[in-house]
Coordinates of C-alpha atoms in Angstrom, one line a residue:
X231 CA 10.0 1.1 -3.2
X232 CA 10.6 -2.7 -3.4
X233 CA 14.1 -3.9 -3.9
X234 CA 14.5 -7.4 -5.4
X235 CA 17.5 -9.5 -4.6
X236 CA 18.5 -13.0 -5.1
X237 CA 17.6 -15.2 -8.1
X238 CA 14.3 -13.3 -9.1
X239 CA 16.1 -10.0 -9.9
X240 CA 17.8 -11.3 -13.2
X241 CA 14.4 -13.0 -14.1
X242 CA 12.6 -9.7 -13.8
X243 CA 15.1 -7.8 -15.7
X244 CA 15.3 -10.4 -18.5
X245 CA 11.5 -10.5 -18.7
X246 CA 11.1 -6.6 -18.9
X247 CA 14.0 -6.4 -21.5
X248 CA 12.9 -9.2 -23.7
X249 CA 9.3 -8.0 -23.6
X250 CA 10.3 -4.6 -24.8
X251 CA 12.7 -6.0 -27.4
X252 CA 10.0 -8.3 -28.8
X253 CA 7.4 -5.5 -28.9
X254 CA 9.7 -3.3 -30.7
X255 CA 11.6 -5.7 -33.0
X256 CA 8.9 -8.5 -33.3
X257 CA 8.1 -7.7 -36.9
X258 CA 11.7 -7.9 -37.8
X259 CA 11.9 -11.4 -36.5
X260 CA 9.1 -12.8 -38.5
X261 CA 6.1 -12.0 -36.0
X262 CA 3.3 -11.3 -38.2
X263 CA 1.3 -8.2 -37.8
X264 CA -1.9 -8.8 -39.8
X265 CA -4.0 -6.0 -41.2
X266 CA -7.6 -6.6 -41.0
X267 CA -9.7 -5.8 -44.0
X268 CA -11.6 -2.6 -43.6
X269 CA -15.3 -2.8 -43.1
X270 CA -17.8 -1.3 -45.5
X271 CA -18.4 1.6 -43.2
X272 CA -14.7 2.2 -42.7
X273 CA -14.3 2.2 -46.6
X274 CA -17.0 4.8 -46.9
X275 CA -15.6 6.9 -44.2
X276 CA -12.1 6.8 -45.6
X277 CA -13.3 7.5 -49.1
X278 CA -15.2 10.5 -47.8
X279 CA -12.1 11.9 -46.2
X280 CA -10.0 11.1 -49.1
X281 CA -12.4 13.1 -51.4
X282 CA -12.3 16.1 -49.1
X283 CA -8.6 16.0 -48.4
X284 CA -7.5 15.5 -52.1
X285 CA -9.7 18.4 -53.1
X286 CA -8.2 20.5 -50.3
X287 CA -4.7 19.5 -51.3
X288 CA -5.3 20.5 -54.9
X289 CA -7.0 23.8 -54.2
X290 CA -4.4 24.7 -51.5
X291 CA -1.6 24.1 -54.0
X292 CA -3.4 26.1 -56.7
X293 CA -4.0 29.2 -54.4
X294 CA -0.4 29.2 -53.0
X295 CA 1.7 28.1 -56.1
X296 CA -0.1 28.4 -59.3
X297 CA -0.5 31.8 -61.0
X298 CA -2.6 30.4 -63.9
X299 CA 0.2 30.2 -66.4
X300 CA 1.2 26.7 -65.5
X301 CA -0.5 24.1 -67.8
X302 CA -1.7 20.7 -66.8
X303 CA 0.4 18.0 -68.5
X304 CA -2.0 15.9 -70.5
X305 CA 0.6 13.3 -71.3
X306 CA 0.8 12.3 -67.6
X307 CA -1.9 9.8 -66.7
X308 CA -2.4 9.1 -63.1
X309 CA -4.3 5.7 -62.7
X310 CA -7.7 6.2 -61.1
X311 CA -8.4 3.2 -58.9
X312 CA -11.5 1.2 -58.7
X313 CA -12.3 -0.9 -55.7
X314 CA -11.2 -4.5 -56.5
X315 CA -8.1 -6.5 -56.9
X316 CA -6.4 -3.8 -59.0
X317 CA -7.0 -1.3 -56.3
X318 CA -3.7 -2.4 -54.6
X319 CA -1.7 -1.8 -57.6
X320 CA -3.3 1.5 -58.6
X321 CA -3.1 2.8 -54.9
X322 CA 0.7 2.0 -54.7
X323 CA 1.2 3.9 -58.0
X324 CA -0.8 6.9 -56.7
X325 CA 1.2 6.8 -53.5
X326 CA 4.4 6.8 -55.5
X327 CA 3.2 9.9 -57.5
X328 CA 2.2 11.7 -54.3
X329 CA 5.5 11.0 -52.6
X330 CA 7.2 12.5 -55.7
X331 CA 5.1 15.6 -55.4
X332 CA 6.0 15.9 -51.8
X333 CA 9.7 15.4 -52.7
X334 CA 9.7 17.9 -55.6
X335 CA 8.0 20.5 -53.4
X336 CA 10.7 20.0 -50.7
X337 CA 7.9 18.9 -48.2
X338 CA 5.9 22.1 -48.7
X339 CA 3.0 19.9 -50.1
X340 CA 2.1 17.8 -47.3
X341 CA 0.6 14.5 -48.8
X342 CA 1.1 12.4 -45.6
X343 CA -2.6 12.3 -44.6
X344 CA -3.8 11.3 -48.0
X345 CA -1.1 8.7 -48.3
X346 CA -2.0 7.3 -44.9
X347 CA -5.7 7.0 -45.9
X348 CA -4.7 5.3 -49.1
X349 CA -2.7 2.8 -47.2
X350 CA -5.7 2.3 -44.9
X351 CA -7.8 1.3 -47.8
X352 CA -5.3 -0.9 -49.5
X353 CA -6.2 -4.6 -49.9
X354 CA -4.5 -7.0 -47.7
X355 CA -5.7 -10.0 -49.6
X356 CA -2.5 -12.2 -50.7
X357 CA -4.1 -12.8 -54.1
X358 CA -4.4 -9.0 -54.8
X359 CA -1.3 -7.6 -53.1
X360 CA 1.4 -6.1 -55.1
X361 CA 4.7 -6.4 -53.3
X362 CA 6.7 -4.2 -55.6
X363 CA 6.7 -0.5 -54.9
X364 CA 6.6 1.5 -58.1
X365 CA 9.2 4.0 -58.9
X366 CA 8.2 7.5 -60.2
X367 CA 10.7 10.1 -61.2
X368 CA 9.6 13.6 -61.7
X369 CA 10.8 16.1 -64.5
X370 CA 14.2 17.7 -64.6
X371 CA 13.3 21.3 -65.2
X372 CA 11.9 23.7 -62.6
X373 CA 9.0 24.9 -64.7
X374 CA 8.1 21.2 -65.4
X375 CA 8.1 20.5 -61.6
X376 CA 5.1 22.9 -61.2
X377 CA 3.2 21.3 -64.1
X378 CA 3.9 17.8 -62.7
X379 CA 2.7 18.7 -59.3
X380 CA -0.3 20.5 -60.4
X381 CA -1.2 17.6 -62.9
X382 CA -0.8 14.9 -60.2
X383 CA -2.9 16.8 -57.6
X384 CA -5.6 17.7 -60.2
X385 CA -5.9 14.1 -61.6
X386 CA -6.0 12.6 -58.0
X387 CA -8.6 15.1 -56.9
X388 CA -10.8 14.4 -60.0
X389 CA -10.3 10.7 -59.5
X390 CA -11.5 10.8 -55.9
X391 CA -14.5 12.9 -56.9
X392 CA -15.7 10.2 -59.3
X393 CA -15.0 7.4 -57.0
X394 CA -18.1 5.7 -55.5
X395 CA -17.9 3.6 -52.3
X396 CA -18.5 -0.1 -52.4
X397 CA -18.9 -2.6 -49.7
X398 CA -15.6 -4.3 -50.3
X399 CA -12.2 -3.5 -51.7
X400 CA -11.1 -7.1 -52.2

């Protein structure tokens, strides 16, 4: 083991500590971390997984939690995004609904993979970005919880089934 003494020791300590600090806290101090736009192949792959995972999420919820008597709430309309400038807005709304489903189910419905894939496909173009995160509040009654969760998962699954991959999001 090499022991450093003299004036170089504080320099090494400072370099190591500041490097770690900047790597950890850099984004907080204005260092930009840019998200590159996904390529056409990445979009197609992400959409393929989103289709599968949204269907699995819905079918898993139905098999475990719904005994057939819970109706789908037709008044609740989840936006089905198209790939374009409005995609970022619709994706953030869908993410908010999925987060509310996760919260209402007390983390028993794991929407994290789907939400991660949605964020991967979000447009990073400044002209298209929507900085505000929408707020979605679920119902107040327990029976309505089930209907809300079932409706969101069903509509999201149906939306993903219909969506066709394109070469660009933005």
